[in-house]
PDB file of C-alpha atoms in Angstrom:
ATOM      1  CA  MET G   5       9.289   8.512  18.332  1.00  0.00           C
ATOM      2  CA  PRO G   6       5.656   7.570  19.100  1.00  0.00           C
ATOM      3  CA  ALA G   7       3.884   5.001  16.925  1.00  0.00           C
ATOM      4  CA  LEU G   8       1.715   6.554  14.247  1.00  0.00           C
ATOM      5  CA  ALA G   9      -1.967   5.743  13.943  1.00  0.00           C
ATOM      6  CA  SER G  10      -1.800   5.401  10.153  1.00  0.00           C
ATOM      7  CA  PRO G  11       1.099   4.480   7.873  1.00  0.00           C
ATOM      8  CA  ARG G  12      -0.284   6.725   5.107  1.00  0.00           C
ATOM      9  CA  PRO G  13      -0.369  10.525   5.196  1.00  0.00           C
ATOM     10  CA  ASP G  14      -3.564  12.131   6.451  1.00  0.00           C
ATOM     11  CA  PHE G  15      -3.176  15.266   4.331  1.00  0.00           C
ATOM     12  CA  GLU G  16      -0.855  17.287   2.129  1.00  0.00           C
ATOM     13  CA  ALA G  17       0.053  20.890   2.828  1.00  0.00           C
ATOM     14  CA  GLN G  18       2.154  23.768   1.623  1.00  0.00           C
ATOM     15  CA  VAL G  19       4.390  24.628   4.579  1.00  0.00           C
ATOM     16  CA  ARG G  20       6.378  27.846   4.913  1.00  0.00           C
ATOM     17  CA  PHE G  21       9.126  27.521   7.491  1.00  0.00           C
ATOM     18  CA  LEU G  22      10.184  30.722   9.219  1.00  0.00           C
ATOM     19  CA  SER G  23      13.760  31.880   8.724  1.00  0.00           C
ATOM     20  CA  SER G  24      16.108  31.733  11.694  1.00  0.00           C
ATOM     21  CA  ALA G  25      16.014  35.542  11.850  1.00  0.00           C
ATOM     22  CA  ASP G  26      12.197  35.398  12.174  1.00  0.00           C
ATOM     23  CA  GLY G  27      12.307  32.910  15.073  1.00  0.00           C
ATOM     24  CA  GLY G  28      12.303  29.690  13.053  1.00  0.00           C
ATOM     25  CA  ARG G  29      14.607  26.717  13.266  1.00  0.00           C
ATOM     26  CA  SER G  30      18.352  27.269  13.273  1.00  0.00           C
ATOM     27  CA  GLY G  31      19.012  24.215  11.127  1.00  0.00           C
ATOM     28  CA  PRO G  32      17.376  22.128   8.407  1.00  0.00           C
ATOM     29  CA  CYS G  33      14.876  19.301   8.806  1.00  0.00           C
ATOM     30  CA  ARG G  34      14.284  16.168   6.752  1.00  0.00           C
ATOM     31  CA  THR G  35      11.552  13.612   6.158  1.00  0.00           C
ATOM     32  CA  GLY G  36      10.618  12.202   9.557  1.00  0.00           C
ATOM     33  CA  TYR G  37      10.506  15.662  11.189  1.00  0.00           C
ATOM     34  CA  PHE G  38       8.067  15.320  14.086  1.00  0.00           C
ATOM     35  CA  PRO G  39       6.860  18.713  15.453  1.00  0.00           C
ATOM     36  CA  ASN G  40       3.641  19.844  17.133  1.00  0.00           C
ATOM     37  CA  HIS G  41       0.839  21.547  15.211  1.00  0.00           C
ATOM     38  CA  ASP G  42      -1.887  23.954  16.245  1.00  0.00           C
ATOM     39  CA  PHE G  43      -5.099  23.245  14.326  1.00  0.00           C
ATOM     40  CA  GLY G  44      -7.148  25.793  16.255  1.00  0.00           C
ATOM     41  CA  ILE G  45      -8.475  23.706  19.143  1.00  0.00           C
ATOM     42  CA  PRO G  46      -7.715  25.717  22.307  1.00  0.00           C
ATOM     43  CA  GLY G  47      -5.145  24.029  24.533  1.00  0.00           C
ATOM     44  CA  ILE G  48      -4.477  21.123  22.144  1.00  0.00           C
ATOM     45  CA  LEU G  49      -1.453  20.561  19.934  1.00  0.00           C
ATOM     46  CA  ASN G  50      -1.295  17.594  17.528  1.00  0.00           C
ATOM     47  CA  ASP G  51       1.937  15.759  16.779  1.00  0.00           C
ATOM     48  CA  ALA G  52       2.511  14.706  13.180  1.00  0.00           C
ATOM     49  CA  ARG G  53       5.305  13.252  11.088  1.00  0.00           C
ATOM     50  CA  HIS G  54       6.294  15.229   7.995  1.00  0.00           C
ATOM     51  CA  THR G  55       7.364  13.627   4.734  1.00  0.00           C
ATOM     52  CA  PHE G  56       8.911  15.962   2.158  1.00  0.00           C
ATOM     53  CA  PRO G  57       8.401  14.169  -1.181  1.00  0.00           C
ATOM     54  CA  ASP G  58      10.116  16.773  -3.387  1.00  0.00           C
ATOM     55  CA  VAL G  59      13.252  17.607  -1.369  1.00  0.00           C
ATOM     56  CA  GLU G  60      15.768  15.842   0.848  1.00  0.00           C
ATOM     57  CA  GLU G  61      16.299  18.737   3.230  1.00  0.00           C
ATOM     58  CA  VAL G  62      14.224  21.773   4.221  1.00  0.00           C
ATOM     59  CA  GLN G  63      16.110  24.901   5.237  1.00  0.00           C
ATOM     60  CA  PRO G  64      14.757  27.653   7.498  1.00  0.00           C
ATOM     61  CA  GLY G  65      12.878  30.087   5.242  1.00  0.00           C
ATOM     62  CA  ASP G  66      11.876  27.417   2.688  1.00  0.00           C
ATOM     63  CA  THR G  67       8.328  26.764   1.470  1.00  0.00           C
ATOM     64  CA  VAL G  68       7.717  23.109   0.628  1.00  0.00           C
ATOM     65  CA  LYS G  69       5.101  20.464  -0.057  1.00  0.00           C
ATOM     66  CA  SER G  70       4.679  18.252   2.998  1.00  0.00           C
ATOM     67  CA  GLN G  71       2.650  15.120   3.639  1.00  0.00           C
ATOM     68  CA  LEU G  72       1.588  14.884   7.278  1.00  0.00           C
ATOM     69  CA  THR G  73       0.638  11.794   9.244  1.00  0.00           C
ATOM     70  CA  LEU G  74      -1.097  12.619  12.534  1.00  0.00           C
ATOM     71  CA  VAL G  75      -0.378  10.653  15.706  1.00  0.00           C
ATOM     72  CA  ASP G  76      -3.986  11.136  16.860  1.00  0.00           C
ATOM     73  CA  PRO G  77      -6.124  11.837  13.784  1.00  0.00           C
ATOM     74  CA  ALA G  78      -9.350  11.423  15.794  1.00  0.00           C
ATOM     75  CA  GLN G  79      -8.830  14.938  17.222  1.00  0.00           C
ATOM     76  CA  GLN G  80      -9.292  16.344  13.713  1.00  0.00           C
ATOM     77  CA  ARG G  81     -12.199  14.146  12.565  1.00  0.00           C
ATOM     78  CA  GLY G  82     -14.559  16.124  10.342  1.00  0.00           C
ATOM     79  CA  ARG G  83     -12.595  19.398  10.679  1.00  0.00           C
ATOM     80  CA  LEU G  84     -10.094  19.677   7.823  1.00  0.00           C
ATOM     81  CA  TYR G  85     -10.514  21.051   4.297  1.00  0.00           C
ATOM     82  CA  LYS G  86      -8.453  22.437   1.441  1.00  0.00           C
ATOM     83  CA  GLY G  87      -7.250  25.887   2.486  1.00  0.00           C
ATOM     84  CA  PHE G  88      -7.295  25.135   6.253  1.00  0.00           C
ATOM     85  CA  THR G  89      -4.363  26.884   7.933  1.00  0.00           C
ATOM     86  CA  PHE G  90      -2.285  25.738  10.902  1.00  0.00           C
ATOM     87  CA  THR G  91       1.007  26.422  12.636  1.00  0.00           C
ATOM     88  CA  VAL G  92       4.044  24.173  12.893  1.00  0.00           C
ATOM     89  CA  GLN G  93       5.539  24.385  16.365  1.00  0.00           C
ATOM     90  CA  GLU G  94       8.396  23.082  18.456  1.00  0.00           C
ATOM     91  CA  GLY G  95       6.745  23.290  21.849  1.00  0.00           C
ATOM     92  CA  ARG G  96       5.326  26.809  22.111  1.00  0.00           C
ATOM     93  CA  ARG G  97       7.664  28.256  19.469  1.00  0.00           C
ATOM     94  CA  ILE G  98       6.099  28.680  16.028  1.00  0.00           C
ATOM     95  CA  VAL G  99       8.564  27.580  13.344  1.00  0.00           C
ATOM     96  CA  GLY G 100       6.232  27.522  10.335  1.00  0.00           C
ATOM     97  CA  HIS G 101       2.795  28.013   8.852  1.00  0.00           C
ATOM     98  CA  GLY G 102       0.881  25.499   6.766  1.00  0.00           C
ATOM     99  CA  ARG G 103      -2.095  25.471   4.424  1.00  0.00           C
ATOM    100  CA  ILE G 104      -3.787  22.187   3.541  1.00  0.00           C
ATOM    101  CA  THR G 105      -3.832  21.468  -0.190  1.00  0.00           C
ATOM    102  CA  LYS G 106      -5.487  18.023  -0.060  1.00  0.00           C
ATOM    103  CA  VAL G 107      -7.149  15.965   2.693  1.00  0.00           C
ATOM    104  CA  LEU G 108      -6.280  12.312   2.051  1.00  0.00           C
ATOM    105  CA  ASN G 109      -7.930  10.731   5.131  1.00  0.00           C
ATOM    106  CA  ARG G 110     -11.688  10.855   4.460  1.00  0.00           C
ATOM    107  CA  ASP G 111     -12.507  10.720   8.176  1.00  0.00           C
ATOM    108  CA  LEU G 112     -10.830  14.090   8.639  1.00  0.00           C
ATOM    109  CA  ARG G 113     -12.698  15.925   5.866  1.00  0.00           C
ATOM    110  CA  ARG G 114     -15.187  18.565   6.878  1.00  0.00           C
ATOM    111  CA  ALA G 115     -18.616  17.741   5.462  1.00  0.00           C
TER     112      ALA G 115
END
């Protein structure tokens, strides 16, 4: 796993994982899950580590609170805000959808 730029989460989000029947994961994930994310910059995916503070395991189809720590937060500097939506991906396959509920890293907040 790549080293993370910051030991603290950059933001919190509500994440809805797709069910297996809808093309999502076939198995659960846990804190430390490390997928790609599409934040709307063409051709660029951001890797981030998920921490699930309220549950030990996330099943396909679940909606959970997630704290995300970006590998390269500089790509999102000044872009994020409460309500911002993004996709959770494993490569090109979308496995979930997220909506930011709180931006914790001030450098990432949209002015």
